[in-house]
PDB file of C-alpha atoms in Angstrom:
ATOM      1  CA  MET A   1      -9.059 -77.755 124.007  1.00 83.00           C
ATOM      2  CA  SER A   2     -11.326 -75.844 121.752  1.00 94.00           C
ATOM      3  CA  VAL A   3     -13.839 -73.601 122.269  1.00 97.00           C
ATOM      4  CA  ASP A   4     -17.264 -75.329 121.599  1.00 98.00           C
ATOM      5  CA  LEU A   5     -18.907 -74.040 117.783  1.00 98.00           C
ATOM      6  CA  ASP A   6     -22.688 -74.977 118.632  1.00 98.00           C
ATOM      7  CA  LYS A   7     -22.711 -72.141 121.835  1.00 98.00           C
ATOM      8  CA  TYR A   8     -19.694 -69.849 119.911  1.00 98.00           C
ATOM      9  CA  PHE A   9     -22.531 -69.867 117.282  1.00 98.00           C
ATOM     10  CA  ALA A  10     -25.204 -69.308 119.845  1.00 98.00           C
ATOM     11  CA  ARG A  11     -24.074 -66.409 121.040  1.00 98.00           C
ATOM     12  CA  ILE A  12     -22.802 -64.107 117.766  1.00 98.00           C
ATOM     13  CA  GLY A  13     -26.447 -65.446 116.164  1.00 98.00           C
ATOM     14  CA  TRP A  14     -25.554 -66.546 113.514  1.00 98.00           C
ATOM     15  CA  ASP A  15     -26.904 -70.303 112.295  1.00 96.00           C
ATOM     16  CA  GLY A  16     -25.102 -70.250 108.493  1.00 95.00           C
ATOM     17  CA  GLU A  17     -23.454 -73.208 106.149  1.00 94.00           C
ATOM     18  CA  ARG A  18     -20.091 -74.046 108.584  1.00 96.00           C
ATOM     19  CA  ALA A  19     -18.511 -75.085 105.664  1.00 96.00           C
ATOM     20  CA  PRO A  20     -14.983 -72.270 105.469  1.00 96.00           C
ATOM     21  CA  THR A  21     -16.195 -70.399 102.540  1.00 95.00           C
ATOM     22  CA  LEU A  22     -15.731 -66.406 101.498  1.00 95.00           C
ATOM     23  CA  ASP A  23     -19.413 -66.476 101.602  1.00 95.00           C
ATOM     24  CA  THR A  24     -19.431 -68.070 105.292  1.00 97.00           C
ATOM     25  CA  LEU A  25     -15.976 -66.059 105.914  1.00 97.00           C
ATOM     26  CA  ARG A  26     -18.030 -62.855 105.748  1.00 96.00           C
ATOM     27  CA  SER A  27     -21.285 -63.339 107.576  1.00 97.00           C
ATOM     28  CA  LEU A  28     -19.070 -64.932 110.554  1.00 98.00           C
ATOM     29  CA  GLN A  29     -16.544 -61.987 110.958  1.00 98.00           C
ATOM     30  CA  PHE A  30     -20.153 -59.363 110.374  1.00 97.00           C
ATOM     31  CA  ALA A  31     -21.778 -61.582 113.481  1.00 98.00           C
ATOM     32  CA  HIS A  32     -19.168 -61.480 115.011  1.00 98.00           C
ATOM     33  CA  VAL A  33     -18.274 -58.219 115.498  1.00 98.00           C
ATOM     34  CA  LEU A  34     -21.788 -57.399 116.041  1.00 97.00           C
ATOM     35  CA  GLY A  35     -22.854 -59.902 118.432  1.00 97.00           C
ATOM     36  CA  ILE A  36     -19.099 -59.440 121.041  1.00 98.00           C
ATOM     37  CA  PRO A  37     -18.313 -55.809 122.037  1.00 98.00           C
ATOM     38  CA  PHE A  38     -14.864 -54.518 122.772  1.00 98.00           C
ATOM     39  CA  GLU A  39     -13.888 -54.071 125.739  1.00 97.00           C
ATOM     40  CA  ASN A  40     -10.386 -53.771 127.948  1.00 96.00           C
ATOM     41  CA  ILE A  41     -12.926 -54.115 131.499  1.00 96.00           C
ATOM     42  CA  ASP A  42     -10.135 -56.528 133.203  1.00 95.00           C
ATOM     43  CA  VAL A  43      -7.183 -54.631 132.763  1.00 95.00           C
ATOM     44  CA  VAL A  44      -9.145 -51.504 134.198  1.00 93.00           C
ATOM     45  CA  VAL A  45      -9.714 -53.292 137.276  1.00 92.00           C
ATOM     46  CA  GLY A  46      -6.124 -54.736 137.287  1.00 92.00           C
ATOM     47  CA  THR A  47      -6.126 -58.052 135.806  1.00 93.00           C
ATOM     48  CA  VAL A  48      -4.023 -59.674 132.814  1.00 97.00           C
ATOM     49  CA  PRO A  49      -6.296 -61.197 130.574  1.00 97.00           C
ATOM     50  CA  SER A  50      -6.339 -64.552 130.149  1.00 98.00           C
ATOM     51  CA  LEU A  51      -5.684 -65.964 126.163  1.00 98.00           C
ATOM     52  CA  ASP A  52      -5.974 -69.480 127.176  1.00 98.00           C
ATOM     53  CA  LEU A  53      -9.554 -70.426 125.511  1.00 98.00           C
ATOM     54  CA  THR A  54     -11.043 -72.235 128.191  1.00 98.00           C
ATOM     55  CA  ASP A  55     -10.827 -68.581 129.918  1.00 98.00           C
ATOM     56  CA  LEU A  56     -12.068 -67.170 126.852  1.00 98.00           C
ATOM     57  CA  GLU A  57     -15.330 -69.350 126.222  1.00 98.00           C
ATOM     58  CA  ALA A  58     -15.820 -68.646 129.767  1.00 98.00           C
ATOM     59  CA  LYS A  59     -15.787 -64.993 129.031  1.00 98.00           C
ATOM     60  CA  LEU A  60     -16.069 -64.449 126.390  1.00 98.00           C
ATOM     61  CA  VAL A  61     -18.670 -67.199 125.460  1.00 98.00           C
ATOM     62  CA  ALA A  62     -21.684 -67.828 127.386  1.00 97.00           C
ATOM     63  CA  GLY A  63     -20.555 -65.035 131.116  1.00 95.00           C
ATOM     64  CA  SER A  64     -22.082 -61.681 128.926  1.00 94.00           C
ATOM     65  CA  ARG A  65     -18.704 -59.772 128.012  1.00 97.00           C
ATOM     66  CA  GLY A  66     -16.236 -58.696 125.709  1.00 97.00           C
ATOM     67  CA  GLY A  67     -12.436 -58.419 125.344  1.00 98.00           C
ATOM     68  CA  TYR A  68      -9.356 -55.730 123.246  1.00 98.00           C
ATOM     69  CA  CYS A  69      -8.167 -57.661 120.037  1.00 98.00           C
ATOM     70  CA  PHE A  70      -5.837 -60.600 121.785  1.00 98.00           C
ATOM     71  CA  GLU A  71      -8.857 -61.881 122.895  1.00 98.00           C
ATOM     72  CA  GLN A  72     -11.612 -61.096 119.651  1.00 98.00           C
ATOM     73  CA  ASN A  73      -9.381 -62.177 117.296  1.00 98.00           C
ATOM     74  CA  THR A  74      -7.469 -65.616 119.581  1.00 98.00           C
ATOM     75  CA  LEU A  75     -10.820 -66.802 120.092  1.00 98.00           C
ATOM     76  CA  PHE A  76     -12.075 -66.164 115.745  1.00 98.00           C
ATOM     77  CA  ALA A  77      -8.863 -67.570 114.734  1.00 98.00           C
ATOM     78  CA  ASP A  78      -9.848 -71.048 117.118  1.00 98.00           C
ATOM     79  CA  VAL A  79     -13.012 -71.083 115.575  1.00 98.00           C
ATOM     80  CA  LEU A  80     -11.905 -70.849 111.595  1.00 98.00           C
ATOM     81  CA  GLU A  81      -9.248 -73.011 112.118  1.00 98.00           C
ATOM     82  CA  GLN A  82     -11.678 -75.592 113.505  1.00 98.00           C
ATOM     83  CA  LEU A  83     -14.114 -74.842 109.847  1.00 97.00           C
ATOM     84  CA  GLY A  84     -10.746 -75.811 108.587  1.00 97.00           C
ATOM     85  CA  TYR A  85      -9.433 -72.560 107.584  1.00 97.00           C
ATOM     86  CA  ARG A  86      -6.110 -71.245 107.296  1.00 97.00           C
ATOM     87  CA  VAL A  87      -4.697 -69.265 109.681  1.00 98.00           C
ATOM     88  CA  THR A  88      -1.700 -66.859 110.427  1.00 98.00           C
ATOM     89  CA  ARG A  89      -1.764 -64.903 113.151  1.00 98.00           C
ATOM     90  CA  TYR A  90       0.663 -61.690 112.856  1.00 98.00           C
ATOM     91  CA  THR A  91       1.352 -59.095 114.962  1.00 97.00           C
ATOM     92  CA  GLY A  92       0.702 -54.907 114.255  1.00 96.00           C
ATOM     93  CA  ARG A  93       1.344 -51.478 114.901  1.00 96.00           C
ATOM     94  CA  VAL A  94      -1.626 -50.148 116.084  1.00 95.00           C
ATOM     95  CA  ARG A  95      -0.936 -46.030 114.282  1.00 94.00           C
ATOM     96  CA  VAL A  96      -3.977 -44.137 114.896  1.00 90.00           C
ATOM     97  CA  GLY A  97      -2.710 -40.948 116.268  1.00 85.00           C
ATOM     98  CA  ALA A  98       0.279 -42.016 115.823  1.00 85.00           C
ATOM     99  CA  ARG A  99       3.112 -39.131 115.020  1.00 85.00           C
ATOM    100  CA  PRO A 100       4.632 -38.274 112.330  1.00 85.00           C
ATOM    101  CA  GLY A 101       7.984 -41.000 112.770  1.00 81.00           C
ATOM    102  CA  GLU A 102       6.299 -43.123 116.007  1.00 85.00           C
ATOM    103  CA  VAL A 103       7.412 -46.027 116.015  1.00 86.00           C
ATOM    104  CA  ARG A 104       5.551 -48.328 118.499  1.00 91.00           C
ATOM    105  CA  PRO A 105       5.213 -51.907 119.545  1.00 92.00           C
ATOM    106  CA  ARG A 106       3.239 -54.171 118.090  1.00 94.00           C
ATOM    107  CA  THR A 107       0.440 -53.465 120.759  1.00 95.00           C
ATOM    108  CA  HIS A 108      -2.192 -55.117 118.063  1.00 97.00           C
ATOM    109  CA  LEU A 109      -3.507 -58.726 116.546  1.00 98.00           C
ATOM    110  CA  VAL A 110      -4.910 -59.710 113.281  1.00 98.00           C
ATOM    111  CA  LEU A 111      -5.554 -62.144 111.291  1.00 98.00           C
ATOM    112  CA  GLY A 112      -4.333 -63.589 107.721  1.00 97.00           C
ATOM    113  CA  ILE A 113      -6.301 -66.159 106.083  1.00 97.00           C
ATOM    114  CA  GLU A 114      -6.866 -68.381 103.332  1.00 96.00           C
ATOM    115  CA  VAL A 115     -10.499 -69.762 101.762  1.00 94.00           C
ATOM    116  CA  PRO A 116      -9.618 -72.945 100.460  1.00 88.00           C
ATOM    117  CA  GLY A 117      -9.603 -72.801  96.703  1.00 74.00           C
ATOM    118  CA  GLY A 118     -12.269 -73.341  94.544  1.00 56.00           C
ATOM    119  CA  ASN A 119     -13.993 -71.108  97.335  1.00 59.00           C
ATOM    120  CA  ARG A 120     -11.997 -67.672  96.305  1.00 59.00           C
ATOM    121  CA  GLU A 121     -13.273 -64.800  94.133  1.00 64.00           C
ATOM    122  CA  ALA A 122     -11.024 -62.965  91.369  1.00 59.00           C
ATOM    123  CA  GLY A 123      -8.258 -60.836  92.128  1.00 63.00           C
ATOM    124  CA  ASP A 124      -8.536 -62.375  95.885  1.00 71.00           C
ATOM    125  CA  GLY A 125      -4.427 -62.284  96.398  1.00 68.00           C
ATOM    126  CA  GLY A 126      -4.106 -66.340  96.069  1.00 74.00           C
ATOM    127  CA  GLY A 127      -7.080 -66.569  98.435  1.00 90.00           C
ATOM    128  CA  ARG A 128      -6.140 -64.605 100.946  1.00 94.00           C
ATOM    129  CA  TYR A 129      -7.973 -62.244 103.289  1.00 96.00           C
ATOM    130  CA  LEU A 130      -7.258 -59.937 106.115  1.00 97.00           C
ATOM    131  CA  VAL A 131      -9.430 -60.176 108.706  1.00 98.00           C
ATOM    132  CA  ASP A 132     -10.550 -58.542 112.121  1.00 98.00           C
ATOM    133  CA  VAL A 133     -12.460 -58.923 115.047  1.00 98.00           C
ATOM    134  CA  GLY A 134     -10.931 -57.168 118.132  1.00 97.00           C
ATOM    135  CA  PHE A 135     -10.233 -53.382 116.783  1.00 96.00           C
ATOM    136  CA  GLY A 136     -13.049 -52.154 117.705  1.00 92.00           C
ATOM    137  CA  SER A 137     -13.774 -48.480 116.171  1.00 94.00           C
ATOM    138  CA  VAL A 138     -15.842 -47.558 113.861  1.00 94.00           C
ATOM    139  CA  ASP A 139     -12.770 -46.728 111.067  1.00 94.00           C
ATOM    140  CA  ALA A 140     -12.346 -50.812 111.468  1.00 96.00           C
ATOM    141  CA  LEU A 141     -13.185 -54.032 108.997  1.00 96.00           C
ATOM    142  CA  LEU A 142     -16.332 -55.573 108.757  1.00 96.00           C
ATOM    143  CA  GLU A 143     -15.432 -57.680 106.360  1.00 96.00           C
ATOM    144  CA  PRO A 144     -12.649 -59.697 104.915  1.00 96.00           C
ATOM    145  CA  LEU A 145     -10.330 -57.736 102.903  1.00 96.00           C
ATOM    146  CA  PRO A 146      -8.477 -58.977 100.460  1.00 95.00           C
ATOM    147  CA  MET A 147      -4.942 -59.458 100.627  1.00 94.00           C
ATOM    148  CA  VAL A 148      -3.443 -57.529  97.401  1.00 94.00           C
ATOM    149  CA  PRO A 149      -2.003 -53.057  97.443  1.00 94.00           C
ATOM    150  CA  GLY A 150      -4.224 -51.148  96.708  1.00 92.00           C
ATOM    151  CA  ALA A 151      -7.293 -52.522  95.766  1.00 89.00           C
ATOM    152  CA  VAL A 152     -10.403 -50.935  97.690  1.00 91.00           C
ATOM    153  CA  ARG A 153     -12.310 -53.214  98.990  1.00 92.00           C
ATOM    154  CA  GLU A 154     -15.819 -51.239  99.866  1.00 91.00           C
ATOM    155  CA  GLY A 155     -17.918 -52.860 102.879  1.00 84.00           C
ATOM    156  CA  ARG A 156     -20.991 -53.159 104.463  1.00 88.00           C
ATOM    157  CA  GLY A 157     -20.933 -49.312 104.109  1.00 87.00           C
ATOM    158  CA  ARG A 158     -16.374 -48.769 105.334  1.00 93.00           C
ATOM    159  CA  ARG A 159     -13.839 -48.884 102.486  1.00 95.00           C
ATOM    160  CA  HIS A 160     -10.186 -50.045 103.500  1.00 97.00           C
ATOM    161  CA  ARG A 161      -7.059 -50.801 101.786  1.00 97.00           C
ATOM    162  CA  LEU A 162      -3.626 -52.567 102.512  1.00 97.00           C
ATOM    163  CA  VAL A 163      -1.329 -50.888 101.334  1.00 96.00           C
ATOM    164  CA  LEU A 164       2.947 -51.922 100.830  1.00 94.00           C
ATOM    165  CA  GLU A 165       5.307 -49.639 102.968  1.00 89.00           C
ATOM    166  CA  GLU A 166       9.896 -49.869 102.399  1.00 78.00           C
ATOM    167  CA  ALA A 167      11.334 -51.437 105.251  1.00 71.00           C
ATOM    168  CA  GLU A 168      14.712 -51.103 106.078  1.00 71.00           C
ATOM    169  CA  GLY A 169      14.980 -54.843 107.709  1.00 72.00           C
ATOM    170  CA  PRO A 170      13.553 -57.710 104.769  1.00 76.00           C
ATOM    171  CA  ALA A 171       9.783 -58.040 105.137  1.00 83.00           C
ATOM    172  CA  PRO A 172       7.464 -55.213 103.369  1.00 90.00           C
ATOM    173  CA  VAL A 173       5.274 -53.243 105.775  1.00 94.00           C
ATOM    174  CA  TRP A 174       1.904 -53.684 104.955  1.00 97.00           C
ATOM    175  CA  VAL A 175      -0.269 -51.190 106.169  1.00 97.00           C
ATOM    176  CA  LEU A 176      -4.587 -51.169 106.899  1.00 97.00           C
ATOM    177  CA  GLN A 177      -6.253 -47.711 106.118  1.00 97.00           C
ATOM    178  CA  ALA A 178      -9.767 -46.807 106.498  1.00 97.00           C
ATOM    179  CA  ARG A 179     -11.433 -44.318 104.370  1.00 95.00           C
ATOM    180  CA  SER A 180     -12.665 -41.688 106.453  1.00 91.00           C
ATOM    181  CA  GLY A 181     -14.941 -38.204 104.294  1.00 88.00           C
ATOM    182  CA  ASP A 182     -12.036 -36.895 101.723  1.00 91.00           C
ATOM    183  CA  THR A 183      -9.011 -38.667 103.492  1.00 95.00           C
ATOM    184  CA  TRP A 184      -7.247 -42.595 104.153  1.00 96.00           C
ATOM    185  CA  ILE A 185      -6.068 -42.874 107.753  1.00 95.00           C
ATOM    186  CA  GLU A 186      -3.614 -45.343 108.770  1.00 96.00           C
ATOM    187  CA  LEU A 187      -5.408 -48.123 110.797  1.00 97.00           C
ATOM    188  CA  VAL A 188      -2.232 -50.322 111.498  1.00 97.00           C
ATOM    189  CA  SER A 189       0.719 -51.904 110.206  1.00 96.00           C
ATOM    190  CA  PHE A 190       2.086 -55.318 110.028  1.00 96.00           C
ATOM    191  CA  THR A 191       4.458 -57.860 108.961  1.00 95.00           C
ATOM    192  CA  LEU A 192       4.024 -61.872 107.283  1.00 95.00           C
ATOM    193  CA  ASP A 193       6.118 -63.133 109.728  1.00 94.00           C
ATOM    194  CA  ALA A 194       4.496 -65.078 111.471  1.00 97.00           C
ATOM    195  CA  ALA A 195       3.117 -64.476 115.213  1.00 97.00           C
ATOM    196  CA  PRO A 196       3.940 -67.190 118.134  1.00 97.00           C
ATOM    197  CA  PRO A 197       2.107 -68.181 121.440  1.00 96.00           C
ATOM    198  CA  PRO A 198       4.841 -67.144 123.330  1.00 97.00           C
ATOM    199  CA  ASP A 199       5.191 -63.595 121.421  1.00 97.00           C
ATOM    200  CA  ILE A 200       1.206 -62.966 121.488  1.00 98.00           C
ATOM    201  CA  GLY A 201       1.089 -63.286 125.258  1.00 97.00           C
ATOM    202  CA  VAL A 202       4.148 -60.525 126.032  1.00 97.00           C
ATOM    203  CA  ALA A 203       2.099 -58.570 123.285  1.00 97.00           C
ATOM    204  CA  ASN A 204      -1.511 -59.065 125.541  1.00 98.00           C
ATOM    205  CA  TRP A 205       0.720 -58.605 129.200  1.00 97.00           C
ATOM    206  CA  HIS A 206       2.181 -55.715 128.005  1.00 96.00           C
ATOM    207  CA  VAL A 207      -0.927 -53.662 127.145  1.00 96.00           C
ATOM    208  CA  ALA A 208      -2.805 -55.069 129.815  1.00 96.00           C
ATOM    209  CA  THR A 209       0.138 -53.983 132.511  1.00 96.00           C
ATOM    210  CA  HIS A 210       3.000 -51.116 130.769  1.00 94.00           C
ATOM    211  CA  PRO A 211       1.747 -47.687 132.949  1.00 92.00           C
ATOM    212  CA  ARG A 212       1.632 -45.842 129.693  1.00 90.00           C
ATOM    213  CA  SER A 213      -0.920 -48.392 128.188  1.00 91.00           C
ATOM    214  CA  PRO A 214      -3.527 -46.491 126.630  1.00 89.00           C
ATOM    215  CA  PHE A 215      -5.788 -49.023 127.659  1.00 90.00           C
ATOM    216  CA  ARG A 216      -5.069 -48.571 131.501  1.00 87.00           C
ATOM    217  CA  ARG A 217      -8.378 -46.501 130.977  1.00 90.00           C
ATOM    218  CA  LEU A 218     -11.700 -47.799 129.921  1.00 94.00           C
ATOM    219  CA  PHE A 219     -12.601 -48.434 126.759  1.00 95.00           C
ATOM    220  CA  VAL A 220     -15.620 -50.058 125.428  1.00 97.00           C
ATOM    221  CA  GLN A 221     -16.429 -50.546 121.796  1.00 97.00           C
ATOM    222  CA  ARG A 222     -19.866 -51.452 120.488  1.00 97.00           C
ATOM    223  CA  THR A 223     -21.138 -51.666 116.759  1.00 96.00           C
ATOM    224  CA  HIS A 224     -24.682 -52.268 115.255  1.00 94.00           C
ATOM    225  CA  VAL A 225     -26.377 -52.419 112.341  1.00 93.00           C
ATOM    226  CA  ASP A 226     -26.939 -49.197 113.287  1.00 91.00           C
ATOM    227  CA  GLY A 227     -24.774 -47.721 114.489  1.00 94.00           C
ATOM    228  CA  HIS A 228     -21.880 -47.984 115.984  1.00 96.00           C
ATOM    229  CA  LEU A 229     -20.812 -46.997 119.995  1.00 97.00           C
ATOM    230  CA  SER A 230     -17.516 -46.370 121.837  1.00 97.00           C
ATOM    231  CA  LEU A 231     -17.158 -45.131 125.449  1.00 97.00           C
ATOM    232  CA  ASP A 232     -13.883 -43.597 126.997  1.00 95.00           C
ATOM    233  CA  GLY A 233     -13.454 -43.059 130.154  1.00 92.00           C
ATOM    234  CA  THR A 234     -16.674 -41.241 130.720  1.00 93.00           C
ATOM    235  CA  THR A 235     -17.387 -40.277 127.398  1.00 96.00           C
ATOM    236  CA  LEU A 236     -19.571 -41.563 125.585  1.00 97.00           C
ATOM    237  CA  THR A 237     -19.818 -41.435 121.946  1.00 97.00           C
ATOM    238  CA  ARG A 238     -23.149 -42.740 119.475  1.00 97.00           C
ATOM    239  CA  THR A 239     -22.128 -43.115 116.335  1.00 96.00           C
ATOM    240  CA  ALA A 240     -25.775 -43.007 113.561  1.00 93.00           C
ATOM    241  CA  ARG A 241     -24.996 -44.955 111.181  1.00 88.00           C
ATOM    242  CA  ASP A 242     -25.093 -41.384 108.581  1.00 88.00           C
ATOM    243  CA  GLY A 243     -22.580 -40.280 110.531  1.00 88.00           C
ATOM    244  CA  THR A 244     -24.838 -37.938 113.665  1.00 94.00           C
ATOM    245  CA  VAL A 245     -22.589 -38.019 115.447  1.00 96.00           C
ATOM    246  CA  THR A 246     -23.403 -37.281 119.982  1.00 97.00           C
ATOM    247  CA  VAL A 247     -21.004 -37.162 122.905  1.00 97.00           C
ATOM    248  CA  GLU A 248     -22.782 -37.344 126.240  1.00 96.00           C
ATOM    249  CA  ALA A 249     -21.006 -37.734 129.937  1.00 95.00           C
ATOM    250  CA  VAL A 250     -21.251 -40.394 132.059  1.00 94.00           C
ATOM    251  CA  ASP A 251     -21.902 -39.658 135.991  1.00 91.00           C
ATOM    252  CA  GLY A 252     -21.086 -42.208 138.259  1.00 90.00           C
ATOM    253  CA  VAL A 253     -19.995 -46.025 138.143  1.00 90.00           C
ATOM    254  CA  GLU A 254     -24.012 -47.092 138.839  1.00 92.00           C
ATOM    255  CA  ALA A 255     -24.856 -44.835 135.408  1.00 94.00           C
ATOM    256  CA  LEU A 256     -21.858 -46.551 134.416  1.00 94.00           C
ATOM    257  CA  ARG A 257     -23.133 -50.234 134.801  1.00 94.00           C
ATOM    258  CA  GLU A 258     -26.563 -49.744 133.495  1.00 95.00           C
ATOM    259  CA  LEU A 259     -24.909 -48.196 130.412  1.00 96.00           C
ATOM    260  CA  LEU A 260     -22.681 -51.563 129.938  1.00 96.00           C
ATOM    261  CA  GLU A 261     -25.064 -54.080 130.665  1.00 96.00           C
ATOM    262  CA  SER A 262     -28.199 -51.714 128.556  1.00 95.00           C
ATOM    263  CA  GLU A 263     -26.498 -50.418 125.369  1.00 95.00           C
ATOM    264  CA  PHE A 264     -23.107 -52.285 124.837  1.00 97.00           C
ATOM    265  CA  GLY A 265     -24.954 -56.223 126.318  1.00 96.00           C
ATOM    266  CA  ILE A 266     -21.946 -56.768 129.184  1.00 96.00           C
ATOM    267  CA  ALA A 267     -22.313 -58.688 132.238  1.00 94.00           C
ATOM    268  CA  PRO A 268     -19.948 -55.882 134.336  1.00 91.00           C
ATOM    269  CA  PRO A 269     -17.496 -57.486 136.845  1.00 88.00           C
ATOM    270  CA  PRO A 270     -17.419 -55.581 140.725  1.00 85.00           C
ATOM    271  CA  GLY A 271     -14.686 -53.609 140.692  1.00 81.00           C
ATOM    272  CA  VAL A 272     -15.592 -51.999 137.396  1.00 83.00           C
ATOM    273  CA  ARG A 273     -15.417 -48.146 137.343  1.00 74.00           C
ATOM    274  CA  PRO A 274     -15.069 -45.221 134.923  1.00 68.00           C
ATOM    275  CA  GLU A 275     -11.267 -44.296 135.123  1.00 65.00           C
ATOM    276  CA  ARG A 276      -8.802 -46.115 136.998  1.00 46.00           C
TER     277      ARG A 276
END
């Protein structure tokens, strides 16, 4: 089963050219990030999110819901494959907030995309791009990033680059970094060994069920053209396009449900609370 493209495009408000070009990839990625919020509500209420495409379409496309990285990038990968792109799935280690020397498990999913020849740009690493519609944060990718080590790319007002680290094993480690003020911050690291569905499923189950998983608390994000919203437990952070940040508390279940519906565009299921 594959996702219904017409329904998906309607969900994200996209009506562009469906040829597998770089311009199509750029506009689709941005439309997806704007159209479908990041959220982990299923985990908070005690459910392991399904990665079956039928379930993903029912939830993210038809159900006024969002999802986290495994859901979002699994859905997006199927859409891109239907359009004619070659997609490779990589599992990565989130580095945001990690202590020096800390090695975290591979609990994030990113996508390597190959744009067919003739639809590329100079210096793009042979038509290979890193795409991620499931990170959610204010520093997340909004456009495809050429898989060229060290090359800085600005897209939609955000700057990113990929750097290579030497590793003890045979596979070099790629690190996605984002520019924040005067410094580069590390978002996620990964290697170029393709992740098969069983490995992705295990990582998804681990994130949803491990007692020390950060996703055991409510975490919702939404990117807008003019800013970004982030809900962490009971704390709502608004980041304007100019970088201005305001923080407020969400008081009570009813206030939470109203916030999810009105500002995040989410129809919350029964049982959702600010904290588990």
